[in-house]
Amino acid sequence: MTAGAVLAACAPLEAPSQQQAGSNDPTGNRATFAPTAMVASSSRLASEAGVEILRRGGNAVDAAVAVGFALAVTYPEAGNIGGGGYMVIRMADGRSFALDYRETAPAAASRDMFVCPDGKSTGGSLIGPLASGVPSAVAGLAEALRRFGTLPLADVLEPAIRLADALTVDSGLAASISDGKYRIEGFAGKSVFFPRGEAPRAGARFSQPALARTLRLIAAEGASAFYTGSIADSIVAEMKRSGGLITKADLAAYRPIWREPIKSSYRRHTLLGMPPSSSGGTTMTEALNILEALGPPAPYGSTERVHALASAFQRAFIDRNSRLGDPAFAELPIAQLTSKSYAAELARTIAKDRATPTLQLARQMREGSETTHYSVVDSQGNAVATTTTINDLFGSGVYVSGAGFFLNNTMDDFASQPGRANLFGLVQGEVNAIAPGKRALSAMSPTIVLDPAGKLLLITGARGGPRIITATSQVILNVIDHRMSLADAMSAPRIHHQALPDSIRVETGGLDPTVIRALEAMGHTVYEQALTSGKVVSIMRVKGGYEGMDDPRGTGGAVGY
């Protein structure tokens, strides 16, 4: 969709537009409407698993846990029990919670473990057994269910177990496995995903018996099966075979952590986001506070709007990359970074007619993926935003053959060489250096937005490394500032700026050429590329119920009733 088409569809309204299924949608994309409850994820089969649990009397947390385990089966490139994640929960009575179940560095990890004697990177943080942190998804999902669920773990695991026994491959799964061959084929997963040298084709039946056995063990024995039982033995055996660091003591020591959500406001709306070890809530809050301090928003797609967005993201990412990390290892200036007064100071550094080079700006400020998201809302109004990851697609590539899942490559999210770029081009500081037991800084941004009356408006989040923050922010801004329907907000072209590299990344065709030329005349470097944007999954409250949608750039879906 062109910028002009979005502008035509998004004239300011008195309230966010409420587009019902079947109504005119200039993007050509549709949101799914349901009057009572909704689940949206990057896999329609996983969304269906969540709705199954809701229909059986479960609440939003029960459904979120069911979706998390189902994604391990239907979306193994990202939704995998070999990784970890974050969950933001808002109960219908107004209480809100944040659960940090990010992976931790093994006890044998060391600050310079990926640095050669000549100072160059070994590359071991990307592929292979040293790239993996202690997997934490099972502990996190089980803990969320323990505290807020209403159904037994065995019940919410039933859909995932069924899918692991056999599922019909869709085009998205077939393509992702095929594309991941370079990472999978060097490890034990090759025999499962490429049994005859080819990925399963769309329409084929696909079985993952080892994963089904693992899920049945978790259903019967709880998370202990994964962290101290036979599944832990399989993980450790794989580490010994391949030269990894994770031990049974590392697994037994892992604990998820309940934290206070980052609570902020933007133009009279309330945002509930994830605090560190995720950078998402803090960085989004800082960027949106800067935009609010700049005054009323310029029209969508205009030079002024793109300059403001890029400049706000640039400043927020400078702080994100240099000042955030695991709060157990450093004092973090969260109060400052999320304050309106600090944002106002940064807003005053943004010139209307020119860009500020990142390195110059960073000096001034110092002086002064892959991932998947899913959203759930139940009939009572309980809401859950969950983002989970094994970092890169198919993680480290290492496959635990005895248990049926891939291990993450989350160790690359640390600053293995502070001051040098990681997998996602992020240049991070000493506060995020590797240390045993430490949680790597993440960009995951599960977010819940309330309208000015305090009612649920959006449940959203994304995949895409640092693009998670900018993509999620822009969907929120599209709804609040530009009064877009959910379909338009999700489909509209996005930009990305993460401080370094010092450039604006734009989806191909996403900006009018005259806008690009104007930005370049202001000193911005602008690159058009197909993979600029993250992939967002959202649910929005509308008149008469909810709309849900996976990103039009993805292959998932929303299911409701």
Coordinates of C-alpha atoms in Angstrom, one line a residue:
M1 CA 0.0 0.0 0.0
T2 CA 1.3 3.5 -0.9
A3 CA 1.7 6.3 1.7
G4 CA -1.0 8.2 -0.2
A5 CA -3.5 5.3 0.1
V6 CA -2.9 5.2 3.8
L7 CA -3.3 8.9 4.2
A8 CA -6.6 8.8 2.3
A9 CA -7.8 6.0 4.6
C10 CA -6.7 7.7 7.9
A11 CA -8.3 11.1 8.2
P12 CA -8.6 12.0 11.9
L13 CA -11.7 10.6 13.7
E14 CA -13.3 11.2 17.0
A15 CA -12.3 7.7 18.1
P16 CA -10.2 4.9 16.7
S17 CA -12.0 3.4 13.7
Q18 CA -13.9 0.3 14.2
Q19 CA -13.9 -1.8 11.1
Q20 CA -16.1 -4.8 11.0
A21 CA -15.3 -7.9 9.1
G22 CA -16.4 -7.5 5.4
S23 CA -16.3 -3.7 5.4
N24 CA -14.2 -1.7 2.9
D25 CA -10.5 -2.0 3.6
P26 CA -8.2 -0.1 1.2
T27 CA -5.2 -2.2 2.2
G28 CA -6.7 -5.4 0.9
N29 CA -6.0 -7.0 4.2
R30 CA -8.6 -8.0 6.8
A31 CA -8.7 -8.3 10.5
T32 CA -10.7 -11.1 12.0
F33 CA -13.7 -9.9 14.1
A34 CA -15.2 -11.8 17.1
P35 CA -17.6 -10.5 19.7
T36 CA -16.3 -12.4 22.7
A37 CA -12.7 -13.5 22.7
M38 CA -9.7 -13.6 20.4
V39 CA -6.3 -15.2 19.9
A40 CA -3.8 -13.9 17.4
S41 CA -0.4 -15.4 16.6
S42 CA 2.1 -16.2 13.9
S43 CA 0.5 -19.6 13.4
R44 CA -3.2 -20.1 12.8
L45 CA -3.0 -23.6 14.2
A46 CA -1.5 -22.2 17.5
S47 CA -4.3 -19.6 17.6
E48 CA -6.9 -22.3 17.2
A49 CA -5.2 -24.1 20.1
G50 CA -5.7 -21.0 22.3
V51 CA -9.3 -20.7 21.3
E52 CA -9.9 -24.3 22.1
I53 CA -8.8 -23.7 25.6
L54 CA -10.9 -20.6 25.9
R55 CA -14.0 -22.5 24.8
R56 CA -13.2 -25.2 27.4
G57 CA -13.5 -22.6 30.1
G58 CA -9.9 -21.4 30.4
N59 CA -9.0 -17.8 30.8
A60 CA -6.5 -15.7 28.8
V61 CA -3.5 -17.0 30.7
D62 CA -4.6 -20.6 30.1
A63 CA -4.9 -19.9 26.4
A64 CA -1.6 -18.0 26.2
V65 CA 0.2 -21.0 27.7
A66 CA -1.6 -23.3 25.3
V67 CA -0.5 -21.1 22.4
G68 CA 3.1 -21.0 23.6
F69 CA 3.4 -24.8 23.6
A70 CA 1.5 -25.1 20.3
L71 CA 3.9 -22.7 18.6
A72 CA 6.8 -25.0 19.6
V73 CA 5.2 -27.5 17.2
T74 CA 3.7 -25.3 14.5
Y75 CA 6.3 -22.5 14.4
P76 CA 9.7 -24.1 15.3
E77 CA 11.7 -21.3 13.7
A78 CA 10.8 -19.0 16.6
G79 CA 8.1 -20.3 18.9
N80 CA 10.2 -22.9 20.6
I81 CA 10.6 -24.3 24.1
G82 CA 14.4 -24.1 23.6
G83 CA 14.2 -20.4 24.1
G84 CA 12.5 -17.9 26.4
G85 CA 10.4 -14.8 26.5
Y86 CA 8.3 -12.2 28.3
M87 CA 4.6 -11.9 29.2
V88 CA 2.6 -8.8 30.1
I89 CA -0.7 -9.6 31.8
R90 CA -3.6 -7.3 32.5
M91 CA -6.5 -8.9 34.4
A92 CA -10.0 -7.7 34.0
D93 CA -10.0 -6.1 37.5
G94 CA -7.2 -3.8 36.4
R95 CA -4.2 -5.5 38.0
S96 CA -1.2 -5.8 35.7
F97 CA 1.9 -8.0 35.9
A98 CA 5.1 -8.7 33.9
L99 CA 6.8 -12.0 33.8
D100 CA 10.5 -12.2 32.7
Y101 CA 11.4 -15.7 31.5
R102 CA 14.5 -14.7 29.5
E103 CA 17.3 -17.2 29.1
T104 CA 20.4 -16.9 31.2
A105 CA 24.0 -17.4 30.4
P106 CA 25.4 -20.8 31.6
A107 CA 27.6 -20.7 34.7
A108 CA 30.6 -21.6 32.5
A109 CA 30.1 -18.5 30.2
S110 CA 32.7 -15.8 30.2
R111 CA 32.9 -12.2 29.1
D112 CA 35.3 -12.8 26.1
M113 CA 34.2 -16.3 25.2
F114 CA 33.4 -15.3 21.6
V115 CA 36.6 -13.2 21.1
C116 CA 39.7 -14.6 19.3
P117 CA 43.2 -13.7 20.5
D118 CA 43.5 -11.2 17.6
G119 CA 40.3 -9.4 18.8
K120 CA 38.1 -10.7 16.1
S121 CA 34.8 -12.5 16.7
T122 CA 34.7 -16.3 16.7
G123 CA 31.2 -16.4 15.3
G124 CA 30.3 -18.9 18.0
S125 CA 27.5 -16.7 19.3
L126 CA 25.4 -17.4 16.2
I127 CA 25.5 -21.1 15.3
G128 CA 26.5 -24.0 17.3
P129 CA 26.3 -25.2 21.0
L130 CA 28.1 -22.2 22.6
A131 CA 25.4 -19.9 21.3
S132 CA 22.7 -21.2 23.6
G133 CA 21.6 -19.7 26.9
V134 CA 19.7 -21.8 29.5
P135 CA 16.2 -22.4 27.9
S136 CA 13.5 -20.9 30.0
A137 CA 10.2 -20.9 28.1
V138 CA 8.8 -24.0 29.9
A139 CA 9.5 -22.5 33.3
G140 CA 7.9 -19.2 32.3
L141 CA 4.8 -20.7 30.8
A142 CA 4.3 -23.0 33.8
E143 CA 4.8 -20.2 36.2
A144 CA 2.2 -18.0 34.5
L145 CA -0.3 -20.9 34.6
R146 CA 0.5 -21.5 38.3
R147 CA -0.3 -18.0 39.3
F148 CA -3.1 -17.0 37.0
G149 CA -4.4 -20.0 35.1
T150 CA -7.5 -21.9 35.9
L151 CA -6.8 -25.3 34.1
P152 CA -4.2 -28.0 34.8
L153 CA -1.0 -27.9 32.8
A154 CA -2.0 -31.3 31.3
D155 CA -5.2 -29.8 29.9
V156 CA -3.6 -26.8 28.2
L157 CA -0.9 -29.0 26.7
E158 CA -3.4 -31.3 24.9
P159 CA -3.6 -29.2 21.6
A160 CA 0.2 -29.0 21.3
I161 CA 0.6 -32.8 21.9
R162 CA -2.0 -33.5 19.3
L163 CA -0.2 -31.3 16.8
A164 CA 3.1 -32.9 17.6
D165 CA 1.7 -36.3 16.9
A166 CA 0.7 -35.1 13.4
L167 CA -0.2 -31.9 11.7
T168 CA -0.9 -30.8 8.1
V169 CA 1.9 -28.6 6.9
D170 CA 0.9 -25.2 5.7
S171 CA 2.8 -23.0 3.2
G172 CA 4.4 -20.9 6.0
L173 CA 5.8 -23.9 7.8
A174 CA 7.0 -25.5 4.6
A175 CA 8.8 -22.3 3.5
S176 CA 10.4 -21.6 6.9
I177 CA 11.9 -25.1 7.2
S178 CA 13.2 -24.9 3.7
D179 CA 14.7 -21.5 4.2
G180 CA 16.3 -22.7 7.5
K181 CA 18.1 -25.7 5.9
Y182 CA 21.6 -24.0 6.1
R183 CA 21.2 -23.8 9.9
I184 CA 19.4 -27.1 10.5
E185 CA 21.3 -29.5 8.3
G186 CA 24.5 -29.4 10.3
F187 CA 22.9 -30.8 13.4
A188 CA 20.5 -33.6 14.5
G189 CA 17.4 -31.8 13.3
K190 CA 18.2 -32.7 9.8
S191 CA 16.8 -36.2 10.1
V192 CA 13.5 -34.8 11.4
F193 CA 13.0 -31.8 9.0
F194 CA 14.8 -33.1 6.0
P195 CA 14.4 -36.9 6.2
R196 CA 14.9 -37.4 2.5
G197 CA 16.9 -34.3 1.8
E198 CA 13.8 -32.1 1.3
A199 CA 11.6 -30.1 3.7
P200 CA 8.0 -31.3 4.1
R201 CA 5.7 -29.8 1.5
A202 CA 2.5 -27.9 2.1
G203 CA -0.3 -30.3 2.5
A204 CA 1.9 -33.1 3.8
R205 CA 1.4 -34.8 7.2
F206 CA 4.2 -34.0 9.6
S207 CA 5.0 -35.8 12.9
Q208 CA 7.5 -34.8 15.6
P209 CA 7.4 -37.9 17.9
A210 CA 10.3 -36.8 20.2
L211 CA 8.7 -33.4 20.8
A212 CA 5.3 -35.1 21.4
R213 CA 7.1 -37.3 24.1
T214 CA 8.6 -34.2 25.7
L215 CA 5.3 -32.4 25.8
R216 CA 3.6 -35.5 27.4
L217 CA 6.4 -35.6 30.0
I218 CA 5.8 -31.9 30.9
A219 CA 2.1 -32.5 31.0
A220 CA 2.5 -35.4 33.4
E221 CA 5.4 -34.1 35.6
G222 CA 5.3 -30.4 35.2
A223 CA 8.3 -28.1 34.5
S224 CA 10.5 -30.3 36.7
A225 CA 10.6 -32.8 33.9
F226 CA 12.4 -30.2 31.7
Y227 CA 14.7 -28.8 34.4
T228 CA 15.7 -31.7 36.6
G229 CA 14.2 -34.8 34.9
S230 CA 14.8 -36.8 31.7
I231 CA 14.4 -33.8 29.4
A232 CA 17.2 -32.1 31.2
D233 CA 19.3 -35.2 30.7
S234 CA 18.7 -35.0 27.0
I235 CA 19.7 -31.4 26.9
V236 CA 22.9 -32.0 28.8
A237 CA 23.7 -35.1 26.7
E238 CA 23.4 -32.9 23.5
M239 CA 25.7 -30.3 25.1
K240 CA 28.3 -32.9 25.8
R241 CA 28.1 -34.3 22.3
S242 CA 28.4 -31.0 20.6
G243 CA 30.6 -29.1 23.1
G244 CA 28.1 -26.8 24.7
L245 CA 28.1 -25.2 28.2
I246 CA 24.7 -25.9 29.7
T247 CA 24.7 -28.2 32.6
K248 CA 22.1 -29.9 34.7
A249 CA 22.9 -27.5 37.5
D250 CA 22.2 -24.5 35.1
L251 CA 18.9 -26.0 34.3
A252 CA 17.9 -26.7 37.9
A253 CA 18.9 -23.2 38.9
Y254 CA 16.7 -21.4 36.4
R255 CA 13.8 -19.2 37.8
P256 CA 11.4 -16.9 36.0
I257 CA 11.0 -13.5 37.6
W258 CA 7.9 -11.4 38.2
R259 CA 8.5 -7.7 37.7
E260 CA 6.5 -4.5 37.7
P261 CA 5.4 -3.5 34.2
I262 CA 6.7 -0.2 32.7
K263 CA 3.5 2.0 33.0
S264 CA 3.5 5.1 30.8
S265 CA 1.1 7.4 29.0
Y266 CA 0.9 8.7 25.5
R267 CA -1.7 11.3 24.6
R268 CA -4.0 10.3 27.4
H269 CA -3.6 6.5 26.7
T270 CA -1.9 4.1 29.1
L271 CA 0.8 1.7 28.0
L272 CA 1.8 -1.4 30.0
G273 CA 5.2 -2.7 28.7
M274 CA 8.0 -5.0 29.7
P275 CA 10.8 -3.8 31.9
P276 CA 14.5 -4.9 31.8
S277 CA 15.9 -7.4 31.1
S278 CA 13.7 -6.4 28.1
S279 CA 14.5 -3.0 26.7
G280 CA 11.1 -2.9 25.0
G281 CA 9.0 -1.1 27.5
T282 CA 11.6 1.4 28.4
T283 CA 12.7 2.3 24.8
M284 CA 9.2 2.5 23.5
T285 CA 8.2 4.8 26.4
E286 CA 11.2 7.1 25.8
A287 CA 10.5 7.3 22.0
L288 CA 6.8 8.0 22.5
N289 CA 7.5 10.6 25.2
I290 CA 9.9 12.4 22.8
L291 CA 7.2 12.4 20.1
E292 CA 4.6 13.7 22.6
A293 CA 7.0 16.5 23.6
L294 CA 7.4 17.5 19.9
G295 CA 3.7 18.4 19.8
P296 CA 0.8 17.3 17.6
P297 CA 1.8 14.6 15.0
A298 CA 2.4 15.6 11.4
P299 CA 0.5 13.7 8.8
Y300 CA 1.4 10.0 8.3
G301 CA 4.1 9.5 5.7
S302 CA 5.1 13.1 5.6
T303 CA 8.7 14.3 5.7
E304 CA 8.1 15.9 9.1
R305 CA 6.5 12.8 10.5
V306 CA 9.3 10.4 9.3
H307 CA 12.0 12.8 10.6
A308 CA 10.3 13.0 14.0
L309 CA 9.9 9.2 14.2
A310 CA 13.5 8.5 13.2
S311 CA 14.9 11.1 15.5
A312 CA 12.9 9.8 18.5
F313 CA 13.9 6.2 17.8
Q314 CA 17.5 7.2 17.3
R315 CA 17.7 8.9 20.7
A316 CA 15.9 6.2 22.5
F317 CA 18.1 3.5 21.0
I318 CA 21.3 5.4 22.0
D319 CA 20.1 5.1 25.6
R320 CA 18.9 1.5 25.1
N321 CA 22.2 0.3 23.7
S322 CA 24.4 2.0 26.3
R323 CA 22.4 2.1 29.5
L324 CA 20.2 -1.0 29.7
G325 CA 20.9 -4.6 30.7
D326 CA 20.0 -7.2 33.4
P327 CA 18.9 -5.3 36.5
A328 CA 20.5 -7.9 38.7
F329 CA 23.9 -6.9 37.4
A330 CA 23.7 -3.1 37.3
E331 CA 21.7 -0.1 38.5
L332 CA 19.6 1.0 35.5
P333 CA 18.3 4.6 35.1
I334 CA 14.7 3.5 34.3
A335 CA 13.1 6.4 36.1
Q336 CA 15.1 8.9 34.1
L337 CA 14.7 7.2 30.7
T338 CA 10.9 6.9 31.1
S339 CA 10.3 10.4 32.4
K340 CA 8.5 13.1 30.5
S341 CA 11.1 15.8 31.6
Y342 CA 14.0 13.8 30.1
A343 CA 12.1 13.2 26.9
A344 CA 11.4 16.9 26.7
E345 CA 15.2 17.6 27.0
L346 CA 15.8 15.2 24.1
A347 CA 13.0 16.6 22.0
R348 CA 14.8 20.0 22.2
T349 CA 17.8 18.5 20.5
I350 CA 15.8 17.6 17.4
A351 CA 16.1 20.3 14.7
K352 CA 13.1 20.6 12.4
D353 CA 15.2 20.9 9.3
R354 CA 18.2 18.6 9.7
A355 CA 19.3 15.2 11.1
T356 CA 21.7 14.8 14.0
P357 CA 24.6 12.3 13.4
T358 CA 24.4 9.5 15.9
L359 CA 28.0 9.7 17.0
Q360 CA 27.7 13.4 17.7
L361 CA 24.4 12.9 19.5
A362 CA 25.7 10.0 21.6
R363 CA 28.5 12.2 22.9
Q364 CA 26.0 14.9 23.8
M365 CA 23.7 12.5 25.6
R366 CA 26.6 10.8 27.5
E367 CA 27.6 14.3 28.6
G368 CA 24.2 15.4 29.7
S369 CA 15.4 -12.2 14.8
E370 CA 14.2 -14.5 15.7
T371 CA 11.1 -14.0 17.7
T372 CA 7.3 -14.4 17.7
H373 CA 4.5 -12.6 19.4
Y374 CA 1.0 -13.6 20.3
S375 CA -1.9 -11.8 21.9
V376 CA -4.9 -13.1 23.8
V377 CA -8.1 -11.7 25.3
D378 CA -10.8 -13.7 26.9
S379 CA -14.6 -13.2 27.5
Q380 CA -13.9 -11.5 30.8
G381 CA -11.5 -9.0 29.4
N382 CA -8.3 -10.5 30.8
A383 CA -5.5 -9.8 28.4
V384 CA -2.1 -11.3 27.7
A385 CA 0.7 -10.1 25.5
T386 CA 3.5 -12.6 25.1
T387 CA 6.7 -12.4 23.0
T388 CA 9.0 -15.5 22.9
T389 CA 12.2 -16.3 21.0
I390 CA 15.0 -18.6 20.2
N391 CA 16.7 -15.4 18.8
D392 CA 17.7 -16.2 15.2
L393 CA 15.5 -18.4 13.0
F394 CA 15.9 -22.0 14.3
G395 CA 18.2 -20.5 17.0
S396 CA 21.7 -22.0 17.2
G397 CA 20.7 -24.8 14.9
V398 CA 21.5 -27.3 17.7
Y399 CA 18.6 -29.8 18.0
V400 CA 18.1 -31.9 21.1
S401 CA 17.4 -35.1 19.3
G402 CA 16.2 -36.9 22.4
A403 CA 13.6 -34.2 23.2
G404 CA 12.6 -32.8 19.8
F405 CA 13.4 -29.1 19.8
F406 CA 16.0 -26.5 18.8
L407 CA 18.1 -24.6 21.3
N408 CA 18.4 -20.8 21.1
N409 CA 21.3 -18.6 20.1
T410 CA 20.5 -15.9 22.7
M411 CA 24.2 -15.5 23.7
D412 CA 24.5 -13.2 20.6
D413 CA 22.1 -10.8 22.4
F414 CA 24.9 -10.0 24.8
A415 CA 27.5 -7.5 23.8
S416 CA 30.1 -10.2 23.2
Q417 CA 32.4 -7.4 22.1
P418 CA 31.1 -4.1 23.7
G419 CA 31.2 -1.4 21.0
R420 CA 30.9 -3.8 18.1
A421 CA 27.7 -4.8 16.2
N422 CA 25.9 -8.1 16.9
L423 CA 23.6 -10.2 14.6
F424 CA 21.1 -7.3 14.4
G425 CA 23.6 -4.5 13.9
L426 CA 23.2 -3.3 17.4
V427 CA 26.3 -1.7 19.0
Q428 CA 25.9 -2.2 22.7
G429 CA 27.8 -1.3 25.9
E430 CA 29.5 -2.9 28.8
V431 CA 26.3 -3.0 30.8
N432 CA 25.2 -5.9 28.5
A433 CA 28.5 -7.8 28.5
I434 CA 28.4 -11.6 29.1
A435 CA 28.4 -12.9 32.7
P436 CA 27.4 -16.2 34.2
G437 CA 23.7 -16.3 35.1
K438 CA 23.0 -13.0 33.4
R439 CA 20.0 -12.3 31.2
A440 CA 20.9 -10.7 27.8
L441 CA 19.2 -7.5 27.0
S442 CA 16.2 -8.1 24.7
A443 CA 14.1 -5.9 22.3
M444 CA 11.0 -7.9 22.9
S445 CA 8.1 -5.6 23.5
P446 CA 4.8 -7.2 24.6
T447 CA 2.5 -4.3 25.2
I448 CA -1.0 -3.6 26.4
V449 CA -2.6 -0.3 25.6
L450 CA -5.6 1.2 27.5
D451 CA -7.8 4.0 26.1
P452 CA -8.2 7.3 27.9
A453 CA -11.1 5.8 29.9
G454 CA -8.8 3.0 31.1
K455 CA -10.4 0.3 29.0
L456 CA -8.5 -2.3 27.0
L457 CA -7.6 -1.0 23.5
L458 CA -4.7 -3.0 22.1
I459 CA -2.7 -6.1 22.8
T460 CA 0.4 -6.0 20.6
G461 CA 4.0 -7.0 20.1
A462 CA 6.3 -8.2 17.3
R463 CA 9.2 -10.3 16.1
G464 CA 12.3 -8.9 14.3
G465 CA 15.2 -8.1 16.7
P466 CA 15.5 -4.4 17.3
R467 CA 12.7 -3.8 14.7
I468 CA 10.3 -5.2 17.4
I469 CA 10.5 -1.9 19.2
T470 CA 9.9 0.4 16.2
A471 CA 7.3 -1.9 14.5
T472 CA 5.2 -2.2 17.7
S473 CA 5.5 1.5 18.4
Q474 CA 4.3 2.4 14.9
V475 CA 1.2 0.2 15.1
I476 CA 0.3 1.9 18.4
L477 CA 1.0 5.3 16.9
N478 CA -1.0 4.5 13.8
V479 CA -4.0 3.8 16.0
I480 CA -3.7 6.7 18.4
D481 CA -2.2 9.4 16.3
H482 CA -3.6 8.6 12.8
R483 CA -6.9 6.9 13.9
M484 CA -6.3 3.9 11.7
S485 CA -8.3 0.7 11.8
L486 CA -6.3 -2.3 12.9
A487 CA -5.9 -3.6 9.4
D488 CA -4.6 -0.2 8.2
A489 CA -2.4 0.2 11.3
M490 CA -0.8 -3.2 10.7
S491 CA -0.4 -2.9 7.0
A492 CA 0.9 0.7 6.8
P493 CA 4.6 0.9 5.7
R494 CA 7.1 1.3 8.6
I495 CA 10.5 2.8 9.1
H496 CA 13.3 1.8 11.4
H497 CA 16.2 3.7 13.1
Q498 CA 18.3 2.0 15.8
A499 CA 21.0 4.7 16.2
L500 CA 23.8 2.6 14.6
P501 CA 24.0 2.1 11.7
D502 CA 23.1 5.8 11.4
S503 CA 20.3 5.4 8.8
I504 CA 16.6 5.2 8.3
R505 CA 15.5 1.9 6.9
V506 CA 12.3 2.1 4.9
E507 CA 10.1 -0.7 3.5
T508 CA 10.5 -0.8 -0.3
G509 CA 7.9 1.6 -1.8
G510 CA 6.9 2.7 1.7
L511 CA 7.7 6.4 1.3
D512 CA 7.0 8.8 -1.6
P513 CA 10.2 9.5 -3.5
T514 CA 9.9 13.2 -2.8
V515 CA 9.8 12.4 0.9
I516 CA 13.0 10.3 0.6
R517 CA 14.7 13.2 -1.2
A518 CA 13.7 15.7 1.4
L519 CA 15.0 13.5 4.2
E520 CA 18.3 13.0 2.4
A521 CA 18.5 16.8 2.0
M522 CA 18.1 17.1 5.8
G523 CA 21.2 14.8 6.3
H524 CA 19.4 11.5 6.8
T525 CA 20.7 8.4 5.0
V526 CA 17.7 6.4 3.8
Y527 CA 17.7 2.8 2.6
E528 CA 14.8 1.0 1.1
Q529 CA 14.7 -2.7 1.7
A530 CA 12.1 -5.5 1.9
L531 CA 13.0 -6.7 5.4
T532 CA 13.0 -3.3 7.2
S533 CA 9.9 -4.0 9.3
G534 CA 9.3 -6.4 12.1
K535 CA 6.2 -8.6 12.1
V536 CA 3.5 -7.5 14.5
V537 CA 0.6 -9.5 16.0
S538 CA -2.3 -7.5 17.5
I539 CA -5.8 -7.6 19.0
M540 CA -7.8 -4.4 19.1
R541 CA -11.1 -3.7 20.9
V542 CA -13.7 -2.4 18.5
K543 CA -17.4 -1.7 18.6
G544 CA -19.1 -5.0 19.5
G545 CA -16.1 -7.1 20.3
Y546 CA -12.5 -7.5 19.1
E547 CA -10.4 -7.6 15.9
G548 CA -7.3 -9.7 15.7
M549 CA -4.6 -9.9 13.1
D550 CA -1.2 -11.4 12.3
D551 CA 1.0 -9.1 10.3
P552 CA 0.2 -9.0 6.6
R553 CA 3.9 -9.7 6.1
G554 CA 3.5 -13.0 7.9
T555 CA 1.6 -16.2 7.5
G556 CA -0.2 -16.6 10.9
G557 CA -3.8 -15.7 11.8
A558 CA -6.3 -14.7 14.4
V559 CA -9.1 -16.9 15.7
G560 CA -12.0 -15.8 17.9
Y561 CA -15.6 -16.5 18.8

